[in-house]
Structure formats: structure tokens, C-alpha cells
Short mmCIF file of C-alpha atoms in Angstrom, two decimals:
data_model
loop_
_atom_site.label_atom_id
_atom_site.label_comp_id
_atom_site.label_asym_id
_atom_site.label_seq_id
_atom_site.Cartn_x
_atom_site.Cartn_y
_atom_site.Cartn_z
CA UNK O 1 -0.41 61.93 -56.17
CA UNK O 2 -2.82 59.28 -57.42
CA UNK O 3 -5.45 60.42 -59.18
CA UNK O 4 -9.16 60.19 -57.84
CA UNK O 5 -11.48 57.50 -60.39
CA UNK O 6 -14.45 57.06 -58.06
CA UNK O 7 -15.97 60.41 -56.25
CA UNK O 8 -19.70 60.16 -54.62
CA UNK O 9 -21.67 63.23 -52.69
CA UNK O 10 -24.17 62.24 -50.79
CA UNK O 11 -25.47 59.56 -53.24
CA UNK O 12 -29.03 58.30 -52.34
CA UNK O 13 -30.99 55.75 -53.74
CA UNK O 14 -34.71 55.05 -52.29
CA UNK O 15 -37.05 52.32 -53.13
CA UNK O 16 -40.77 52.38 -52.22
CA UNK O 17 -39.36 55.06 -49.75
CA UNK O 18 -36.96 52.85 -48.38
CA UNK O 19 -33.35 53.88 -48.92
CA UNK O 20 -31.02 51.36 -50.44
CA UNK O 21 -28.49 53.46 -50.53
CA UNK O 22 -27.96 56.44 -47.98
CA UNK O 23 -25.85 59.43 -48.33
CA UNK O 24 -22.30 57.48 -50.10
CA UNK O 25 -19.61 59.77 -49.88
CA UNK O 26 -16.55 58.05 -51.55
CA UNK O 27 -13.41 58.35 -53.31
CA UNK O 28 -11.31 55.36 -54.82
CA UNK O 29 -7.98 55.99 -55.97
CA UNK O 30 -6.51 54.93 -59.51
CA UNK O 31 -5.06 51.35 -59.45
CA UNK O 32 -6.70 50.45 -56.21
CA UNK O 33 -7.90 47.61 -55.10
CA UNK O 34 -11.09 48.48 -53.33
CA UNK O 35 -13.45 46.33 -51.51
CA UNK O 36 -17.09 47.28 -50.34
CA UNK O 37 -18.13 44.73 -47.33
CA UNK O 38 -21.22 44.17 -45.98
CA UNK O 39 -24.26 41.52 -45.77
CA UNK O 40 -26.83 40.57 -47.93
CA UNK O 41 -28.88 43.30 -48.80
CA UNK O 42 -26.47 46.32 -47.52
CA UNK O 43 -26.55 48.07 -50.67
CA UNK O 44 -23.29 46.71 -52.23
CA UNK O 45 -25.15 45.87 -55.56
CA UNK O 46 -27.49 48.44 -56.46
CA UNK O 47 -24.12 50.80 -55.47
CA UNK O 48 -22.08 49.39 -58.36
CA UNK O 49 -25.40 50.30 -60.45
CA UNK O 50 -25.70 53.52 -59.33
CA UNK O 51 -21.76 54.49 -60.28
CA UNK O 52 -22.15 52.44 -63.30
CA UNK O 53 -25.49 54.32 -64.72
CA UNK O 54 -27.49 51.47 -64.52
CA UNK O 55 -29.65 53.62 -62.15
CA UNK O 56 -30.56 57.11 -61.52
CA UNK O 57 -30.07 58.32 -57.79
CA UNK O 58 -32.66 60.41 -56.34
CA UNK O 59 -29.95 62.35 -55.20
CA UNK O 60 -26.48 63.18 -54.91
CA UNK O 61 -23.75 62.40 -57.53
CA UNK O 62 -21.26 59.96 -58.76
CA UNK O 63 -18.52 60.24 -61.14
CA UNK O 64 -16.50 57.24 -62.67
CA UNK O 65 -13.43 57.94 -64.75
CA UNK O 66 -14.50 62.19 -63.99
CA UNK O 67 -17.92 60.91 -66.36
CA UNK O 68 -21.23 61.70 -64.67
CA UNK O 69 -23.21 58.64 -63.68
CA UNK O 70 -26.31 60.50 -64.43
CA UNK O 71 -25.78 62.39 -67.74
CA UNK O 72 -22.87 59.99 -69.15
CA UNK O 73 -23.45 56.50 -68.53
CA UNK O 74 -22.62 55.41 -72.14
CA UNK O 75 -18.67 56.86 -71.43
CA UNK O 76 -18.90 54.75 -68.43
CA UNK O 77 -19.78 51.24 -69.22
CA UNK O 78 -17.65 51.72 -72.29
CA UNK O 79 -14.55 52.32 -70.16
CA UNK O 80 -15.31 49.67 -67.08
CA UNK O 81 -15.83 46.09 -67.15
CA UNK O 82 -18.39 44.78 -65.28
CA UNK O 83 -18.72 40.90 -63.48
CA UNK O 84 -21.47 39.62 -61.89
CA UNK O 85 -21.78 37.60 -58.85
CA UNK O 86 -23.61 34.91 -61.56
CA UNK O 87 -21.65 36.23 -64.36
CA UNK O 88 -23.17 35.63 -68.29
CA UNK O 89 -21.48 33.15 -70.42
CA UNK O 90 -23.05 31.61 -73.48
CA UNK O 91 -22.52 27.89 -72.08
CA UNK O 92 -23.00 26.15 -75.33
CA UNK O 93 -20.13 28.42 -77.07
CA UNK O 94 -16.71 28.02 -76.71
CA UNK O 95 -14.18 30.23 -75.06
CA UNK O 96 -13.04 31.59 -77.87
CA UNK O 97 -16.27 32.27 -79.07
CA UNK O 98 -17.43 33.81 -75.64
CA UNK O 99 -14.38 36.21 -75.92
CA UNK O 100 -15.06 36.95 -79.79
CA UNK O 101 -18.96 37.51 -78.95
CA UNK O 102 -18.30 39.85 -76.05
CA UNK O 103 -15.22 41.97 -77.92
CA UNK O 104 -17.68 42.59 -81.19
CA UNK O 105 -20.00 44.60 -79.05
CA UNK O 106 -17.20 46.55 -78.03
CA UNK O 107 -17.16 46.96 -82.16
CA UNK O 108 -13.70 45.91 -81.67
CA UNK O 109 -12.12 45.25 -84.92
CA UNK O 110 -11.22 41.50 -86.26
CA UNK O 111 -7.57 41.98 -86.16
CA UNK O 112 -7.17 43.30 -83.20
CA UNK O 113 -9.90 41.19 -81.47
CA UNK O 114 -8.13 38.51 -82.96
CA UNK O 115 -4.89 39.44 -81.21
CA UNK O 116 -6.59 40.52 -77.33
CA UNK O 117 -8.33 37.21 -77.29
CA UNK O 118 -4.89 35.33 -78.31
CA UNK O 119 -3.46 37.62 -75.12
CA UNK O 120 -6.01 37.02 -72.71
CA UNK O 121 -6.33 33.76 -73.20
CA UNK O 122 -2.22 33.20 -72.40
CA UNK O 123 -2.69 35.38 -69.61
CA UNK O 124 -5.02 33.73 -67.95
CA UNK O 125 -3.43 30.03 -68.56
CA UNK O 126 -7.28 29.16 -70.39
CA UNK O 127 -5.45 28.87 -74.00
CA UNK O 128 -5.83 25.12 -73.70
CA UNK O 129 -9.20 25.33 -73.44
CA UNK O 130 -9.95 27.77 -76.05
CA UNK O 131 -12.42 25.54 -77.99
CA UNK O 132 -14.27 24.14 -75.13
CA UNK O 133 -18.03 24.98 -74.41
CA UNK O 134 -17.95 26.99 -71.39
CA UNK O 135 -20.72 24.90 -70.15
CA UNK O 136 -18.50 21.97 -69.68
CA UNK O 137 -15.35 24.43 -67.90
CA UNK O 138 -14.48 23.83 -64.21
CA UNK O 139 -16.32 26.94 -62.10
CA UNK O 140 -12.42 28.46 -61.56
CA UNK O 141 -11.95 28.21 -65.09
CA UNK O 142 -15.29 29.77 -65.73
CA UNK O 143 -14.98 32.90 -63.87
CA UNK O 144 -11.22 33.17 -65.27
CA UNK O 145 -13.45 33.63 -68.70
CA UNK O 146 -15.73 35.83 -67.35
CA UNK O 147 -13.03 37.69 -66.36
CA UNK O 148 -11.48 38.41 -69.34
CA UNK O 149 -14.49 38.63 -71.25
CA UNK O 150 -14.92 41.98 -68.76
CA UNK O 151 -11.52 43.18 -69.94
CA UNK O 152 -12.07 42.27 -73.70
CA UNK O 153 -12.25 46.38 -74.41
CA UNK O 154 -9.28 46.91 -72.08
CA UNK O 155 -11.64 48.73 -69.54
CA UNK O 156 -9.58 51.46 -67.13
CA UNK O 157 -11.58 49.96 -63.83
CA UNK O 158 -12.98 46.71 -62.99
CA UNK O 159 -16.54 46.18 -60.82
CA UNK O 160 -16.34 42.62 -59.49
CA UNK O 161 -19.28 41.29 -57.77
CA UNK O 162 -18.27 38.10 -55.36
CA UNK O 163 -15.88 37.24 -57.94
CA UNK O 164 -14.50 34.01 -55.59
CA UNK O 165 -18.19 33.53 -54.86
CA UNK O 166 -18.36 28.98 -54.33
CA UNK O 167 -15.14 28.57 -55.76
CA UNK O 168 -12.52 25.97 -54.28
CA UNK O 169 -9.25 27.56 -52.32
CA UNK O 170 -7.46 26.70 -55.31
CA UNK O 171 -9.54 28.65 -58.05
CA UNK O 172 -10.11 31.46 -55.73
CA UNK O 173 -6.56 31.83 -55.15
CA UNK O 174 -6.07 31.84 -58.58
CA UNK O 175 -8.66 34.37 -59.37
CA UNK O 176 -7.34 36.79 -56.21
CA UNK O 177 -3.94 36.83 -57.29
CA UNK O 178 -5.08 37.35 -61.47
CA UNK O 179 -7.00 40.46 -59.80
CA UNK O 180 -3.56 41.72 -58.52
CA UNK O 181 -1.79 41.31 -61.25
CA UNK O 182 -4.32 43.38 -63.04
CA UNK O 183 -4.12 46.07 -61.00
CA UNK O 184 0.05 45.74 -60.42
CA UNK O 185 0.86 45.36 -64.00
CA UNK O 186 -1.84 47.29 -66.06
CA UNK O 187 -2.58 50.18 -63.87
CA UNK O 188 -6.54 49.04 -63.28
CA UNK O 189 -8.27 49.72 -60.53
CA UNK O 190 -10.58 47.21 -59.11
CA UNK O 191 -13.53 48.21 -56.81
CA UNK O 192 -14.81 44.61 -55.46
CA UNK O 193 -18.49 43.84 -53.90
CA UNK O 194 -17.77 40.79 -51.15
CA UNK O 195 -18.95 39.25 -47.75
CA UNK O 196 -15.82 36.92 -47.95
CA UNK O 197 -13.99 39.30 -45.39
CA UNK O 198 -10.79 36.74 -45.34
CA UNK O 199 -10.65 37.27 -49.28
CA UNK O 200 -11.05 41.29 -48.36
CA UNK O 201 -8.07 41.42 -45.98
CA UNK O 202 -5.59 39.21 -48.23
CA UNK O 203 -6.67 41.36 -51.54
CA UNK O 204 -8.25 44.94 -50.93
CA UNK O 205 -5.79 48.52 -50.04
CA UNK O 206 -9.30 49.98 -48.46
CA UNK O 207 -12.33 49.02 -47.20
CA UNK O 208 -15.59 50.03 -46.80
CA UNK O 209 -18.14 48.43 -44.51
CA UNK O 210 -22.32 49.22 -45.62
CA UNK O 211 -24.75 48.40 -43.55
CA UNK O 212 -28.45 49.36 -44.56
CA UNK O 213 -27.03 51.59 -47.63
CA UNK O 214 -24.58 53.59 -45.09
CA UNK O 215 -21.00 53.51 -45.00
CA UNK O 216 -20.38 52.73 -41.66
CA UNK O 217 -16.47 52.65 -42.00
CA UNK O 218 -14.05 53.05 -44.42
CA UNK O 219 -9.83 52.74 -44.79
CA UNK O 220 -7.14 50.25 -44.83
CA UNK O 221 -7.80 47.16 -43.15
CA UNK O 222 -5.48 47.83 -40.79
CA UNK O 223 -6.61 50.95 -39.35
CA UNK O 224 -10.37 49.56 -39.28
CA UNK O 225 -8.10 46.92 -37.05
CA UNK O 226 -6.59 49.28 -34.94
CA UNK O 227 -9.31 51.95 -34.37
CA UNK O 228 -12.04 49.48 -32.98
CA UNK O 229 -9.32 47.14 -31.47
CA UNK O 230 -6.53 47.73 -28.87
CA UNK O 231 -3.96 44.38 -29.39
CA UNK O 232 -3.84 41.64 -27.20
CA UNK O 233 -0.99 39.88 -25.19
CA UNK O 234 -1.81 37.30 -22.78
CA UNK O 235 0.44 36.75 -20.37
CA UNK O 236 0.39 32.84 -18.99
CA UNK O 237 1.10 31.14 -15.82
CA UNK O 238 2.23 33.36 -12.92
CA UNK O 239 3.04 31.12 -10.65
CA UNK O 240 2.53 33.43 -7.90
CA UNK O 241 0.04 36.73 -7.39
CA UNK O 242 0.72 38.98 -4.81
CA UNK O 243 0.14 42.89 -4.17
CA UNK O 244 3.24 43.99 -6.41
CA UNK O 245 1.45 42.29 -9.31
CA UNK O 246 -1.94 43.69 -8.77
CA UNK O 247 -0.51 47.21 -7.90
CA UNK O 248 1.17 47.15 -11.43
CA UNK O 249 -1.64 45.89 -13.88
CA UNK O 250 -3.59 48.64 -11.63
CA UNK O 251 -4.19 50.94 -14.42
CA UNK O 252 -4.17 48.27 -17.58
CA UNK O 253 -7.00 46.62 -18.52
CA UNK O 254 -6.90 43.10 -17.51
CA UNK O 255 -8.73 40.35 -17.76
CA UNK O 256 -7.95 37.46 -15.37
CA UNK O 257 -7.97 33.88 -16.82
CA UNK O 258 -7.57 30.07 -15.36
CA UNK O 259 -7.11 31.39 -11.90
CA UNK O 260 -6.06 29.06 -9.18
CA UNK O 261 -3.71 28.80 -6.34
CA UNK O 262 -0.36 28.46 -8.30
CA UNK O 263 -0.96 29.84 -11.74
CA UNK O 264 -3.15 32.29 -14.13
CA UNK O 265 -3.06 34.51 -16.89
CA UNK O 266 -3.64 37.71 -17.58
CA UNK O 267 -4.71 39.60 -20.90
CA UNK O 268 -4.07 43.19 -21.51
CA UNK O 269 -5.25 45.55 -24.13
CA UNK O 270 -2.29 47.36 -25.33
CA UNK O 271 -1.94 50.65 -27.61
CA UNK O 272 1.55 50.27 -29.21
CA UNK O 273 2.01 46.74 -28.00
CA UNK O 274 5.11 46.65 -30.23
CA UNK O 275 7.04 49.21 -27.69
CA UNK O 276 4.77 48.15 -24.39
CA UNK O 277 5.34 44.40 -24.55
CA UNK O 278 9.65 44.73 -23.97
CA UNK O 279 8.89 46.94 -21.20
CA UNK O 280 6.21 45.05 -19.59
CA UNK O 281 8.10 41.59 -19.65
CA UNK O 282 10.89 43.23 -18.49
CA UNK O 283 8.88 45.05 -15.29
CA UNK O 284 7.92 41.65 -14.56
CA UNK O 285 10.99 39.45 -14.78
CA UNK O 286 11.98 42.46 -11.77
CA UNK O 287 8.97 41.65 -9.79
CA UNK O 288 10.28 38.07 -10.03
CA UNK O 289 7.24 37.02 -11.96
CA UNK O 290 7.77 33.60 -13.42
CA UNK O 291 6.77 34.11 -17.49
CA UNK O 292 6.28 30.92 -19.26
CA UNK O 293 4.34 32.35 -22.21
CA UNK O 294 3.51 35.66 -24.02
CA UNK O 295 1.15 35.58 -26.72
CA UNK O 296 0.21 38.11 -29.31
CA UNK O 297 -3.48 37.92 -30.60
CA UNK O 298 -3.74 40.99 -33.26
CA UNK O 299 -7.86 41.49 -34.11
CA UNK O 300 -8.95 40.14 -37.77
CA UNK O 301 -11.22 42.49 -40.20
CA UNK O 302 -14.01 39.98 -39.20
CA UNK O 303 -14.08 41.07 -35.83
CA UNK O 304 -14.04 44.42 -36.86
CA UNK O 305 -17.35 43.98 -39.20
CA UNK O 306 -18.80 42.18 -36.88
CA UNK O 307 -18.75 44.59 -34.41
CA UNK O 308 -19.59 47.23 -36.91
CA UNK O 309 -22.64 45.48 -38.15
CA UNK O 310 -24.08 44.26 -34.87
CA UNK O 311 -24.50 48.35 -33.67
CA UNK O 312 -21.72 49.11 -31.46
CA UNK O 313 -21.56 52.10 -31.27
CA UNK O 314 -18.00 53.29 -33.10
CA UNK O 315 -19.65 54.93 -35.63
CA UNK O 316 -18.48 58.50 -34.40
CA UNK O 317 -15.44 57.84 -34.21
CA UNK O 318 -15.15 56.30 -37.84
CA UNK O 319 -16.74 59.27 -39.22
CA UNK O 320 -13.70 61.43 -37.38
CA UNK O 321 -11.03 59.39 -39.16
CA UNK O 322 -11.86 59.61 -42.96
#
């Protein structure tokens, strides 16, 4: 059983007597990836402080690594590393001297500094650029740096704030599948602060979705997916309708498309559309229902936050599935 590295009660963080941050219950699993979703202003940020003692809650609890967020926040930042969505080079060093700087406040010895910089800078295909100002470094190449500079203590857990934030498809990809092999290959976990929801889909195990400092939803994108969203299949071009038709689509529900005289389509919301589809077609094809076309449109995690964070009204049933 995996071991639990992130547990919140009821943490609560109010500004002005406005709450940022409402009531987080959470667990994160070791070598997780974990991504926290919502807009600007949700709470994502000032969440990563709380868990990382950076601030005090004005109530509930957090642990990180099973150290208290309130009473141990030393332990903490000394065993995470910690990226920020503008993350803090020294632009007129170079990378080796970024990575040197960053590993002495760690009061990591010479030798082996020495040795984790030669590492991380293989590992993260940067060794050629080792004596360039990080100033002068391609925005990709720059947050590979920043990167390692937040592993330069070999942290146990990663907090990555937008960490593909305005980077190309190429250096994001890049940085996305570095974060996997982190967490693959060295046991890390990674808890990840994004509104890139595409980015969330392809890299996180869990989700959750904050709006206005509550979690709203949390779980594997796929059952976020599946619990707000029925599938899809459109049927197209019946190139007749009659009373058989309409008697058996009767208790589905349909949606009627391109209607005319001689041909239309229909979409139906399907449960298990793996097992229904087979067994609809083949209902059909008996009806002697001309088929041209079946399409299968699965719902994305967009549509899901979207949904979530314009105030339809799922959140009851979210809260029955944790």
C-alpha cells in the first residue's frame, strides 16, 4: 500500500476575512503525480504555502512527509523542492554556478555537490551549457535549470507551480516527460499547481479542481470524466425514420441532428458505451436502419472543469465519491 505524503483536515486560510483557502481535506500518495486545477486566484498558490510552512492556517492541519506544517516547517522545506511559476535564477551566473549557489545552502558538501551537479546536469541534457549565463538560456532550457536547482538536495516531493507556464510544445514536452521520469525512476512525488488542463490530463494520476479555496472535485481524470459525463455516440444518416426507430430510442436520451426528409443523426448518452454500442448497432441493422457512421466522442477534463467551475451543480455527488 502506498504510503500517504500529503494529509490536510479541514485546512483554512482567511485573508481580511475572506477565505483563500476553505476547509482542504487531502491526501497525496507517495510517487504521485498530483495536479491541483483551477483559475486564477482559486487558492492553488497560497495552498502550496500553507503545506510548505510558508504560512500559518487559521485552522486545520497539514502534514508533508508526516512533518507538521505548523510546528515543523524547517523539516519540510529541507526535504521538498520548491518551483515557482517565475522561478529564481541568478541570470548573470552560469548554470553551473546557479546549481553550485543553490546546493551550498543546502550546506551540501563540495565533493558531493561537485558530483549531483555533474548528474543533474547529464540528466537533464543542459551539460553543454554548463558555463552559460542563465540569462542568455532558451526559456525550456531555463526551467530545465530551475528544475534541478529544486532537486539539488535530492528533495523526497516536488511543488511545481505552472512549470510549462509560456513554454513552446517542444520545451514543455520536454519538461512533462523529465517530471515523469522523476517520479518513475526516483520514487518522487510531484504535487503540480496548473490551469493548463491538456498538460493535467497527459501528466497527473489525480486531480483536484479549487474553485474559491474549495475542492470542488478530486480523483483520476478519468473518473472526473465519467462521473459528470455519460459518453457519446452519434449515430449518422438514417436514411429513413419511422415508428420502430422512435419506439426504440424511446427511453435513451437523444438528441436529433441535421434532420430532413432522407437522413439525420442521432446522439445518445451512453453508460458503458463499450458493451451498449455492439448491441445497439446490431438492434438497428434488424430494424433495417441504414448506418453509415458511428462516432465515439469521450468528454475531455476541460469539459469537466468547466462545468465544475461555472456552478453546475455536481458538487454532491463529487463529495459522495472521494
Amino acid at each position: 500500500m502506498s504510503k500517504i505524503v500529503v494529509e490536510t483536515q479541514g485546512l483554512t486560510k482567511n485573508f481580511n476575512g475572506l477565505q483563500a483557502v476553505s476547509g482542504l481535506d487531502l491526501k497525496i500518495k507517495e510517487s504521485e503525480i498530483f495536479g491541483l486545477l483551477g483559475p486564477n486566484g482559486a487558492g492553488k498558490t497560497i495552498t502550496v504555502r500553507l503545506l510548505t510552512g510558508m504560512l500559518e492556517p487559521s485552522s486545520g492541519n497539514a502534514s508533508v512527509l508526516e512533518f507538521n506544517s505548523k510546528t515543523q516547517s524547517n523539516q519540510i522545506r529541507e526535504n521538498v523542492g520548491i518551483l515557482t511559476e517565475t522561478p529564481s535564477l541568478y541570470q548573470r551566473l552560469s548554470v553551473r554556478d546557479n546549481l553550485d549557489f543553490f546546493a551550498k545552502v543546502h550546506d551540501i558538501p563540495k565533493e558531493e555537490r561537485d558530483l549531483r551537479i555533474k548528474n543533474l546536469l547529464k540528466q537533464f541534457d543542459i551539460d553543454e551549457k554548463e558555463n552559460e549565463a542563465a540569462g542568455k538560456l532558451s526559456k525550456g532550457m531555463r526551467q530545465k535549470v530551475a528544475i534541478a536547482r529544486a532537486i539539488i538536495h535530492s528533495p523526497k516531493m516536488l511543488f511545481l507551480d505552472e512549470p510549462t507556464g509560456s513554454l513552446s510544445p517542444e520545451a514543455a514536452k520536454m519538461v512533462r516527460d523529465l517530471i515523469v521520469t522523476l517520479t518513475k525512476n526516483e520514487n518522487r512525488t510531484v504535487f503540480i499547481n496548473t490551469h493548463n488542463l491538456s498538460e493535467a490530463e497527459k501528466l497527473c494520476s489525480r486531480v483536484g479542481i479549487l474553485e474559491k479555496g474549495k475542492l470542488i472535485a478530486i480523483g483520476k481524470p478519468s473518473e472526473l470524466r465519467s462521473l459528470l459525463h455519460s459518453d457519446v455516440i452519434t449515430i449518422f444518416r438514417f436514411k429513413k425514420w419511422d415508428k420502430q426507430i422512435s419506439d426504440y430510442f424511446s427511453t435513451s436520451s437523444i438528441e436529433i441532428a441535421n434532420e430532413d426528409k432522407e437522413r439525420l443523426s442521432v446522439t445518445l448518452k451512453l453508460e458503458n458505451i463499450e458493451e451498449s454500442t455492439p448491441i445497439i448497432i446490431k438492434d438497428l441493422s434488424r430494424l433495417n436502419v441504414d448506418i453509415t457512421e458511428v462516432r465515439h466522442n469521450r468528454p475531455d477534463l476541460e469539459q469537466v472543469y468547466l462545468e465544475l467551475v461555472n456552478g453546475d451543480n455536481h458538487h454532491d455527488e463529487m463529495e459522495e465519491s472521494k
